[in-house]
Amino acid sequence: MSPIDRRLLIHMNWVLLGLAALLFLVGVMNLYSASGYRLEEGVSVSSFYQKQLIWGLMGFAGMITFMLFDYRHLKTIAWPLFWVTVCLLIAVPFAGKTIYGARRWLDLGFFNFQPSELAKITILIIGAKILSRDSDPLNFTKLAYVVGVGLVPAGLVILQPDLGSGLNILLILGGMVLYRGLTGKVFKSLAVAFPCIIPAGWFFLHDYQKRRIISFMNPASDPLGSGYHIIQSEIAIGSGRFWGKGFMGGTQSQLRFLPEKHTDFAIAVFGEEWGFVGAITLLSLFCIFLYQIVVTARDAKDLFGSFLAAGVFFYFFWQILINMGMVLGLMPVVGIPLPFVSYGGSATVVNFCLIGLVLNVSMRRYVFKQG
Amino acid sequence: MNHLYESKTQQPPKIGLIILQALILLLFCVFALRFWYLQIHKGSYFAEQARNNQLRQDQLYAPRGLIRDRNGYLLAVNEPAYALGIVREDCKDFDSTFKKVSEWTGVDIGKIKSVFKKKKKRIKPFEPLILVPNLSFEQVALIEANSLHWPGLEIVVRPRRKYKYGKLLAHVLGYVAEVDEEELEKDHDLSVGDFVGKQGLETVLEKRFRGIKGKRQSEVDATGRKLEQRILKNPVAGEDIDLSIDLGLQELGGKLFKGKAGAVVVMDADNGQILAFVSSPSYDSNSFVTGLSTKEWKTLRDDPMHPLQNRVIQSVYPPGSVFKLAIAGCGLHNNMLDPKETLFCPGFLKLGNYVFRDWKKWGHGDVDLKKALTESCDVYFYKVGMRLGVDRMSEFAKACGFGQRTGISLPHEKAGLIPTREWKRKRFHDIWHPGENLNMAIGQGYVLVSPLQVTRFIASIINGGKLLRPQLLKGEPAEVQSKIPLSKDQLAIIKDAMIHTVEGAHGTARRLRRPDVILGGKTGTAQVVKLTDEIKKMKDSEIPYKYRDHAWMASFGERGDKKYVVVCLVEHGQHGGSGAGPIVKAMYNYLFPPIKGENAEENKTKS
């Protein structure tokens, strides 16, 4: 059977693909507005949106690649992939390249590769493999096994130190565990234990991370740093009011922000220019987008595919939750981009690749098992 | 249909699916509510904030550390300076604004535009970009009065360096000026428009002078008017620094050099502290702070007197007879010179076909070491030089600190030159000729030294042989770099000869003589060019300026526990005694104020 069967195309979740493309274009447009402002002054950041378009094309290619093979092959390579990822993560502190004071990158010559990005994809595949063995709710033993597997890459990433990505890995896996379900006993125990574990985590935070949390509670305590962001971001979004100030008409978000306006605070620009109407539209697009992934998880041919989709769901869900929560002043400032909308090369490519993975699951839901 | 994949165990978790959908709903509800709260409920509040109150952060300049002399007199201070800045974000029409600025300040509009173009890449749109760095009070008043009609223009008050004695200390202090691109790249604490040290101590001690900038947050209305300001971080002033320089002495030196080119250095022989550091002519440090026009810069650069040249450390001259002190030391050190031995001086020395002349045509007669130094007999040193040879002489001269940098904390110091056979072979592809030993022995030929090297060498003669690093900061501990290889007795012989040069009836530094101070000296005349017979026949005053010899006077003075070295070089000053002597004498009068009456003699014998 040729890799592209007509039936494959018919069964593919076209709505999901369309939404991803739409969100990406909204992001490019928003970036154009954010950086193209005052082009007459020759501000060089205008090239951001052009770069983003190129990343989008690369992401599209990645997406096609992730659609071509049968996702069930991933089950076979799950463990080798896991160990390769672990090895790369171990290599980072020794062979890594330091950028912005953190050693997180491996220099592959043509581009800087961030193993923690790979770890997010790996955890979703290995998680799907482990969790799809049967469908009973998880008991303590099984949960401990799953958590143990997740802690290896997550711990290595946190040690880099990259707390954000490390927690992200755990959150993706945690979401998948939630999807699978826990026995009543496990659920109750965790419900009691969590409130105790979280304050203890405070002591593991770096000073700058603590400062962010404190400034979130009280923005005035750090008006220079993250508090400044929160205040500015609220003013920008709030001043957009119902209809917004129009495309490229934002005054608050334009360049007054620090560089993050291209990346983490993209939605502040959007909220100011498109107002409540635009913000709710964008929010709805994201929700439908997430729902389409849920639909794929529901209709998947097998549990492995279903869990893969669930993993991708949580991959996006947490990012949307944390980024919007941060920009809207509901959460401390952490550097998490908004999927498809924020500027960012590798993030864009990874996002499209994961969409490719979900499409892969959706298009093979009725395929006959050969041989 | 393949039933394998439809078995019950392969059904997706039902509750799980519900949870996922519930999460989406939750996400939507929470954020939709938040958007509603920010944009609808509080929308008008935030819109008002956006319209009226914009938060901006700007920097507060840290005052640069002050510079004082050893007695606490201020040499470099900061004064408020007014600059015209433009806030890009508030400016409505750049072209007409530039036109107006040009009209007000008289600065060419093309220049304003190019400054704007260059700086805007590095300055945030809401920060004032300095268009015109220095405004007069009249201009400030004019602009303030019209500023309402020209949104975006802003008077920026910054501390500006002011050198109270601009010309007097330019070669020590250097100056500050606006940072250039290269410095911005290298040092990320700097931002466009900052002033940094470019020359002298200002650049060497840049990090100590600089201080730490502060931060201010301003609320600004839509037209750019500042409504309320809050200081987030106070600036920290840079470190104040006291120099070893004695302002009075420095002023005296400057005055004595008026109209002359040259250098005079005063050093405390015990610890290397520099009390006076005069390089003449000089330039005004302040002119670089306010910015030189191209024309002014050209005038300075092309001035035939080279005011930018730091003659104390960057100019190297043949030492002339001053070098005889080192040659005498070399002879003693190598046991090739007995102080009592006399050599006959008929006024010339023949070597092969060449005749080497003494400055005294009719000769000095029988000469011992003391007389040779006191009267600066050339023939005596020709003979000594022949005996020693270039290898010994250059080795010893280097041990005396010649031909190498003194390590004073000022940039661009020159090492000078002590020739060796090897050097000559490389430089001229030629062997060292015996006649060159003779030239070298009287400090001519290839030998080149800086006034500061001579100063350090003279200090070592009277401080027990210590070669000190010259210090420009008060209270800096003495730093002995090496010792010259002479014993106490040998040093005493040279010192005694120097004293005799002042005290003796035929000494060449007689004019320094004072009853109340022990003074020793050595004069020197450094040939600038090989004089033609025609010029040789002229009277001193008829010789064209550029052909006149340089005049050296190296000296020390002791009274009580004070030991100073004064070294003076007057370019084209012709004779050490007459050219440089009066300057040195006046310096000693400052260093050792005359003691009146009969105590004078007594005081001298005591010390």
mmCIF file of C-alpha atoms in Angstrom, chain A residues 85-325:
data_model
loop_
_atom_site.group_PDB
_atom_site.id
_atom_site.type_symbol
_atom_site.label_atom_id
_atom_site.label_comp_id
_atom_site.label_asym_id
_atom_site.label_seq_id
_atom_site.Cartn_x
_atom_site.Cartn_y
_atom_site.Cartn_z
ATOM 1 C CA THR A 85 16.832 11.314 24.581
ATOM 2 C CA VAL A 86 18.225 10.523 28.019
ATOM 3 C CA CYS A 87 21.748 10.261 26.601
ATOM 4 C CA LEU A 88 21.411 13.598 24.839
ATOM 5 C CA LEU A 89 20.154 15.199 28.032
ATOM 6 C CA ILE A 90 23.128 13.808 29.919
ATOM 7 C CA ALA A 91 25.443 15.153 27.207
ATOM 8 C CA VAL A 92 24.107 18.685 27.528
ATOM 9 C CA PRO A 93 25.999 19.698 30.686
ATOM 10 C CA PHE A 94 29.248 18.495 29.115
ATOM 11 C CA ALA A 95 28.975 19.312 25.454
ATOM 12 C CA GLY A 96 26.229 21.890 25.621
ATOM 13 C CA LYS A 97 26.391 25.434 24.401
ATOM 14 C CA THR A 98 25.586 28.218 26.790
ATOM 15 C CA ILE A 99 23.022 30.688 25.539
ATOM 16 C CA TYR A 100 21.543 33.375 27.787
ATOM 17 C CA GLY A 101 23.523 31.946 30.701
ATOM 18 C CA ALA A 102 21.861 28.526 30.552
ATOM 19 C CA ARG A 103 23.376 25.419 29.099
ATOM 20 C CA ARG A 104 20.496 23.900 27.226
ATOM 21 C CA TRP A 105 21.598 23.591 23.649
ATOM 22 C CA LEU A 106 23.633 21.143 21.641
ATOM 23 C CA ASP A 107 25.439 22.698 18.722
ATOM 24 C CA LEU A 108 24.749 20.523 15.699
ATOM 25 C CA GLY A 109 26.654 22.822 13.392
ATOM 26 C CA PHE A 110 23.781 23.970 11.229
ATOM 27 C CA PHE A 111 21.489 24.775 14.114
ATOM 28 C CA ASN A 112 21.284 24.692 17.883
ATOM 29 C CA PHE A 113 19.308 21.726 19.032
ATOM 30 C CA GLN A 114 17.542 21.762 22.370
ATOM 31 C CA PRO A 115 17.227 18.210 23.738
ATOM 32 C CA SER A 116 14.553 19.322 26.203
ATOM 33 C CA GLU A 117 12.249 19.952 23.203
ATOM 34 C CA LEU A 118 12.859 16.409 22.049
ATOM 35 C CA ALA A 119 12.169 15.187 25.576
ATOM 36 C CA LYS A 120 8.649 16.615 25.392
ATOM 37 C CA ILE A 121 7.911 14.583 22.262
ATOM 38 C CA THR A 122 9.595 11.497 23.675
ATOM 39 C CA ILE A 123 7.605 11.590 26.886
ATOM 40 C CA LEU A 124 4.401 11.735 24.909
ATOM 41 C CA ILE A 125 5.359 8.645 22.869
ATOM 42 C CA ILE A 126 6.730 6.588 25.753
ATOM 43 C CA GLY A 127 3.750 7.670 27.870
ATOM 44 C CA ALA A 128 1.349 6.519 25.179
ATOM 45 C CA LYS A 129 3.141 3.173 24.958
ATOM 46 C CA ILE A 130 3.129 2.492 28.690
ATOM 47 C CA LEU A 131 -0.374 3.757 29.353
ATOM 48 C CA SER A 132 -2.029 2.004 26.406
ATOM 49 C CA ARG A 133 -1.178 -1.516 27.593
ATOM 50 C CA ASP A 134 -4.601 -1.857 29.175
ATOM 51 C CA SER A 135 -7.432 0.474 30.052
ATOM 52 C CA ASP A 136 -7.976 -0.108 33.786
ATOM 53 C CA PRO A 137 -7.471 2.866 36.059
ATOM 54 C CA LEU A 138 -3.934 3.096 37.402
ATOM 55 C CA ASN A 139 -3.144 1.629 40.787
ATOM 56 C CA PHE A 140 -0.191 2.694 42.935
ATOM 57 C CA THR A 141 2.308 0.310 41.360
ATOM 58 C CA LYS A 142 1.511 1.272 37.816
ATOM 59 C CA LEU A 143 1.446 4.946 38.683
ATOM 60 C CA ALA A 144 4.843 4.712 40.374
ATOM 61 C CA TYR A 145 6.229 3.066 37.238
ATOM 62 C CA VAL A 146 4.866 5.760 34.959
ATOM 63 C CA VAL A 147 6.050 8.558 37.233
ATOM 64 C CA GLY A 148 9.452 6.901 37.510
ATOM 65 C CA VAL A 149 9.834 6.827 33.725
ATOM 66 C CA GLY A 150 8.815 10.461 33.497
ATOM 67 C CA LEU A 151 11.122 11.643 36.266
ATOM 68 C CA VAL A 152 14.277 10.546 34.437
ATOM 69 C CA PRO A 153 14.116 13.050 31.571
ATOM 70 C CA ALA A 154 12.269 15.640 33.652
ATOM 71 C CA GLY A 155 14.921 15.522 36.357
ATOM 72 C CA LEU A 156 17.729 15.878 33.836
ATOM 73 C CA VAL A 157 16.028 18.877 32.260
ATOM 74 C CA ILE A 158 15.437 20.530 35.634
ATOM 75 C CA LEU A 159 19.119 20.091 36.429
ATOM 76 C CA GLN A 160 20.149 22.005 33.288
ATOM 77 C CA PRO A 161 18.569 24.129 34.862
ATOM 78 C CA ASP A 162 15.335 24.512 32.958
ATOM 79 C CA LEU A 163 12.574 24.205 35.513
ATOM 80 C CA GLY A 164 9.901 25.301 33.041
ATOM 81 C CA SER A 165 10.558 22.551 30.501
ATOM 82 C CA GLY A 166 11.080 19.972 33.249
ATOM 83 C CA LEU A 167 7.716 20.703 34.799
ATOM 84 C CA ASN A 168 6.223 20.789 31.329
ATOM 85 C CA ILE A 169 7.351 17.206 30.750
ATOM 86 C CA LEU A 170 5.801 16.122 34.035
ATOM 87 C CA LEU A 171 2.615 18.035 33.267
ATOM 88 C CA ILE A 172 2.220 16.356 29.868
ATOM 89 C CA LEU A 173 2.687 12.935 31.426
ATOM 90 C CA GLY A 174 0.448 13.878 34.339
ATOM 91 C CA GLY A 175 -2.290 14.904 31.927
ATOM 92 C CA MET A 176 -2.027 11.591 30.144
ATOM 93 C CA VAL A 177 -2.290 9.783 33.475
ATOM 94 C CA LEU A 178 -5.392 11.810 34.196
ATOM 95 C CA TYR A 179 -6.819 10.755 30.825
ATOM 96 C CA ARG A 180 -6.150 7.130 31.649
ATOM 97 C CA GLY A 181 -7.785 7.489 35.080
ATOM 98 C CA LEU A 182 -6.724 6.562 38.588
ATOM 99 C CA THR A 183 -8.290 4.157 41.047
ATOM 100 C CA GLY A 184 -10.366 5.833 43.725
ATOM 101 C CA LYS A 185 -7.759 5.050 46.365
ATOM 102 C CA VAL A 186 -4.900 6.571 44.381
ATOM 103 C CA PHE A 187 -6.947 9.615 43.507
ATOM 104 C CA LYS A 188 -7.858 10.289 47.136
ATOM 105 C CA SER A 189 -4.285 9.858 48.329
ATOM 106 C CA LEU A 190 -2.983 12.250 45.710
ATOM 107 C CA ALA A 191 -5.662 14.774 46.547
ATOM 108 C CA VAL A 192 -4.284 14.830 50.081
ATOM 109 C CA ALA A 193 -0.603 14.696 49.167
ATOM 110 C CA PHE A 194 -0.474 17.449 46.539
ATOM 111 C CA PRO A 195 -1.206 20.423 48.767
ATOM 112 C CA CYS A 196 1.744 19.257 50.897
ATOM 113 C CA ILE A 197 4.151 18.686 48.033
ATOM 114 C CA ILE A 198 3.645 22.031 46.345
ATOM 115 C CA PRO A 199 4.855 24.304 49.185
ATOM 116 C CA ALA A 200 7.861 22.027 49.598
ATOM 117 C CA GLY A 201 8.733 22.697 45.983
ATOM 118 C CA TRP A 202 9.296 26.366 46.888
ATOM 119 C CA PHE A 203 12.653 25.492 48.361
ATOM 120 C CA PHE A 204 13.869 24.050 45.100
ATOM 121 C CA LEU A 205 13.229 27.235 43.191
ATOM 122 C CA HIS A 206 15.926 29.637 42.109
ATOM 123 C CA ASP A 207 15.837 33.129 43.550
ATOM 124 C CA TYR A 208 14.682 34.660 40.292
ATOM 125 C CA GLN A 209 11.839 32.171 40.123
ATOM 126 C CA LYS A 210 10.762 33.003 43.656
ATOM 127 C CA ARG A 211 10.933 36.670 42.780
ATOM 128 C CA ARG A 212 8.584 36.124 39.862
ATOM 129 C CA ILE A 213 6.062 34.434 42.043
ATOM 130 C CA ILE A 214 6.293 37.159 44.660
ATOM 131 C CA SER A 215 5.945 39.839 42.024
ATOM 132 C CA PHE A 216 2.927 38.029 40.650
ATOM 133 C CA MET A 217 1.272 38.206 44.058
ATOM 134 C CA ASN A 218 2.260 41.843 44.298
ATOM 135 C CA PRO A 219 3.269 43.428 40.991
ATOM 136 C CA ALA A 220 4.370 46.615 42.719
ATOM 137 C CA SER A 221 7.126 44.740 44.527
ATOM 138 C CA ASP A 222 9.096 44.456 41.316
ATOM 139 C CA PRO A 223 7.910 47.202 39.005
ATOM 140 C CA LEU A 224 11.099 46.931 36.979
ATOM 141 C CA GLY A 225 10.974 43.284 36.199
ATOM 142 C CA SER A 226 8.079 40.911 35.856
ATOM 143 C CA GLY A 227 5.716 43.250 37.692
ATOM 144 C CA TYR A 228 6.276 45.754 34.938
ATOM 145 C CA HIS A 229 5.283 43.160 32.388
ATOM 146 C CA ILE A 230 2.088 42.292 34.152
ATOM 147 C CA ILE A 231 1.050 45.906 34.606
ATOM 148 C CA GLN A 232 1.828 46.776 30.998
ATOM 149 C CA SER A 233 0.164 43.694 29.656
ATOM 150 C CA GLU A 234 -3.047 44.382 31.579
ATOM 151 C CA ILE A 235 -3.100 47.976 30.407
ATOM 152 C CA ALA A 236 -2.574 46.883 26.821
ATOM 153 C CA ILE A 237 -5.285 44.228 26.838
ATOM 154 C CA GLY A 238 -7.705 46.268 28.930
ATOM 155 C CA SER A 239 -7.383 49.363 26.800
ATOM 156 C CA GLY A 240 -8.437 47.347 23.757
ATOM 157 C CA ARG A 241 -11.968 47.329 25.204
ATOM 158 C CA PHE A 242 -14.747 45.807 23.098
ATOM 159 C CA TRP A 243 -13.721 46.407 19.496
ATOM 160 C CA GLY A 244 -10.007 46.946 19.923
ATOM 161 C CA LYS A 245 -7.834 49.672 18.450
ATOM 162 C CA GLY A 246 -7.590 48.019 15.073
ATOM 163 C CA PHE A 247 -4.839 46.258 13.190
ATOM 164 C CA MET A 248 -1.499 47.979 13.856
ATOM 165 C CA GLY A 249 -3.323 50.530 15.940
ATOM 166 C CA GLY A 250 -2.091 49.429 19.348
ATOM 167 C CA THR A 251 -0.289 52.095 21.287
ATOM 168 C CA GLN A 252 0.483 50.315 24.506
ATOM 169 C CA SER A 253 1.975 47.133 23.269
ATOM 170 C CA GLN A 254 3.954 48.635 20.417
ATOM 171 C CA LEU A 255 7.607 48.546 21.298
ATOM 172 C CA ARG A 256 7.024 49.757 24.786
ATOM 173 C CA PHE A 257 7.288 46.203 25.933
ATOM 174 C CA LEU A 258 10.528 44.451 26.287
ATOM 175 C CA PRO A 259 11.413 41.998 23.496
ATOM 176 C CA GLU A 260 8.976 39.428 24.859
ATOM 177 C CA LYS A 261 6.151 41.112 23.055
ATOM 178 C CA HIS A 262 7.080 39.095 19.989
ATOM 179 C CA THR A 263 7.084 35.872 21.870
ATOM 180 C CA ASP A 264 5.459 35.359 25.232
ATOM 181 C CA PHE A 265 3.305 38.477 25.253
ATOM 182 C CA ALA A 266 1.984 38.163 21.715
ATOM 183 C CA ILE A 267 -1.579 37.958 22.912
ATOM 184 C CA ALA A 268 -1.278 41.310 24.662
ATOM 185 C CA VAL A 269 -0.696 42.888 21.268
ATOM 186 C CA PHE A 270 -3.606 40.942 19.859
ATOM 187 C CA GLY A 271 -5.930 41.802 22.734
ATOM 188 C CA GLU A 272 -5.171 45.482 22.420
ATOM 189 C CA GLU A 273 -5.707 45.656 18.688
ATOM 190 C CA TRP A 274 -8.711 43.346 18.347
ATOM 191 C CA GLY A 275 -10.428 43.955 21.653
ATOM 192 C CA PHE A 276 -12.802 41.639 23.458
ATOM 193 C CA VAL A 277 -14.305 40.447 20.167
ATOM 194 C CA GLY A 278 -10.941 39.385 18.842
ATOM 195 C CA ALA A 279 -9.770 37.886 22.106
ATOM 196 C CA ILE A 280 -12.864 35.720 22.475
ATOM 197 C CA THR A 281 -12.589 34.673 18.839
ATOM 198 C CA LEU A 282 -8.978 33.646 19.306
ATOM 199 C CA LEU A 283 -9.828 31.866 22.548
ATOM 200 C CA SER A 284 -12.647 30.017 20.781
ATOM 201 C CA LEU A 285 -10.318 28.995 17.965
ATOM 202 C CA PHE A 286 -7.961 27.505 20.514
ATOM 203 C CA CYS A 287 -10.810 25.666 22.233
ATOM 204 C CA ILE A 288 -12.133 24.201 18.984
ATOM 205 C CA PHE A 289 -8.574 23.306 18.076
ATOM 206 C CA LEU A 290 -8.176 21.424 21.364
ATOM 207 C CA TYR A 291 -11.571 19.817 20.896
ATOM 208 C CA GLN A 292 -10.521 18.474 17.509
ATOM 209 C CA ILE A 293 -7.594 16.743 19.168
ATOM 210 C CA VAL A 294 -10.007 15.241 21.706
ATOM 211 C CA VAL A 295 -12.166 14.030 18.825
ATOM 212 C CA THR A 296 -9.109 12.318 17.359
ATOM 213 C CA ALA A 297 -8.344 10.723 20.717
ATOM 214 C CA ARG A 298 -11.921 9.496 20.903
ATOM 215 C CA ASP A 299 -12.047 8.056 17.387
ATOM 216 C CA ALA A 300 -8.566 6.553 17.333
ATOM 217 C CA LYS A 301 -8.289 2.984 16.136
ATOM 218 C CA ASP A 302 -6.309 1.859 19.149
ATOM 219 C CA LEU A 303 -5.411 2.994 22.630
ATOM 220 C CA PHE A 304 -1.873 3.877 21.615
ATOM 221 C CA GLY A 305 -3.177 6.362 19.063
ATOM 222 C CA SER A 306 -5.694 7.680 21.534
ATOM 223 C CA PHE A 307 -3.004 8.295 24.140
ATOM 224 C CA LEU A 308 -0.735 9.887 21.571
ATOM 225 C CA ALA A 309 -3.495 12.353 20.782
ATOM 226 C CA ALA A 310 -4.126 12.923 24.480
ATOM 227 C CA GLY A 311 -0.437 13.612 24.962
ATOM 228 C CA VAL A 312 -0.487 16.187 22.178
ATOM 229 C CA PHE A 313 -3.636 17.633 23.720
ATOM 230 C CA PHE A 314 -1.847 18.246 26.998
ATOM 231 C CA TYR A 315 1.242 19.490 25.209
ATOM 232 C CA PHE A 316 -0.834 22.331 23.810
ATOM 233 C CA PHE A 317 -3.268 22.675 26.677
ATOM 234 C CA TRP A 318 -0.650 23.544 29.299
ATOM 235 C CA GLN A 319 1.074 26.022 27.036
ATOM 236 C CA ILE A 320 -2.158 27.826 26.263
ATOM 237 C CA LEU A 321 -3.186 27.790 29.919
ATOM 238 C CA ILE A 322 0.136 29.040 31.260
ATOM 239 C CA ASN A 323 0.804 31.622 28.566
ATOM 240 C CA MET A 324 -2.655 33.172 28.667
ATOM 241 C CA GLY A 325 -2.736 32.950 32.429
#
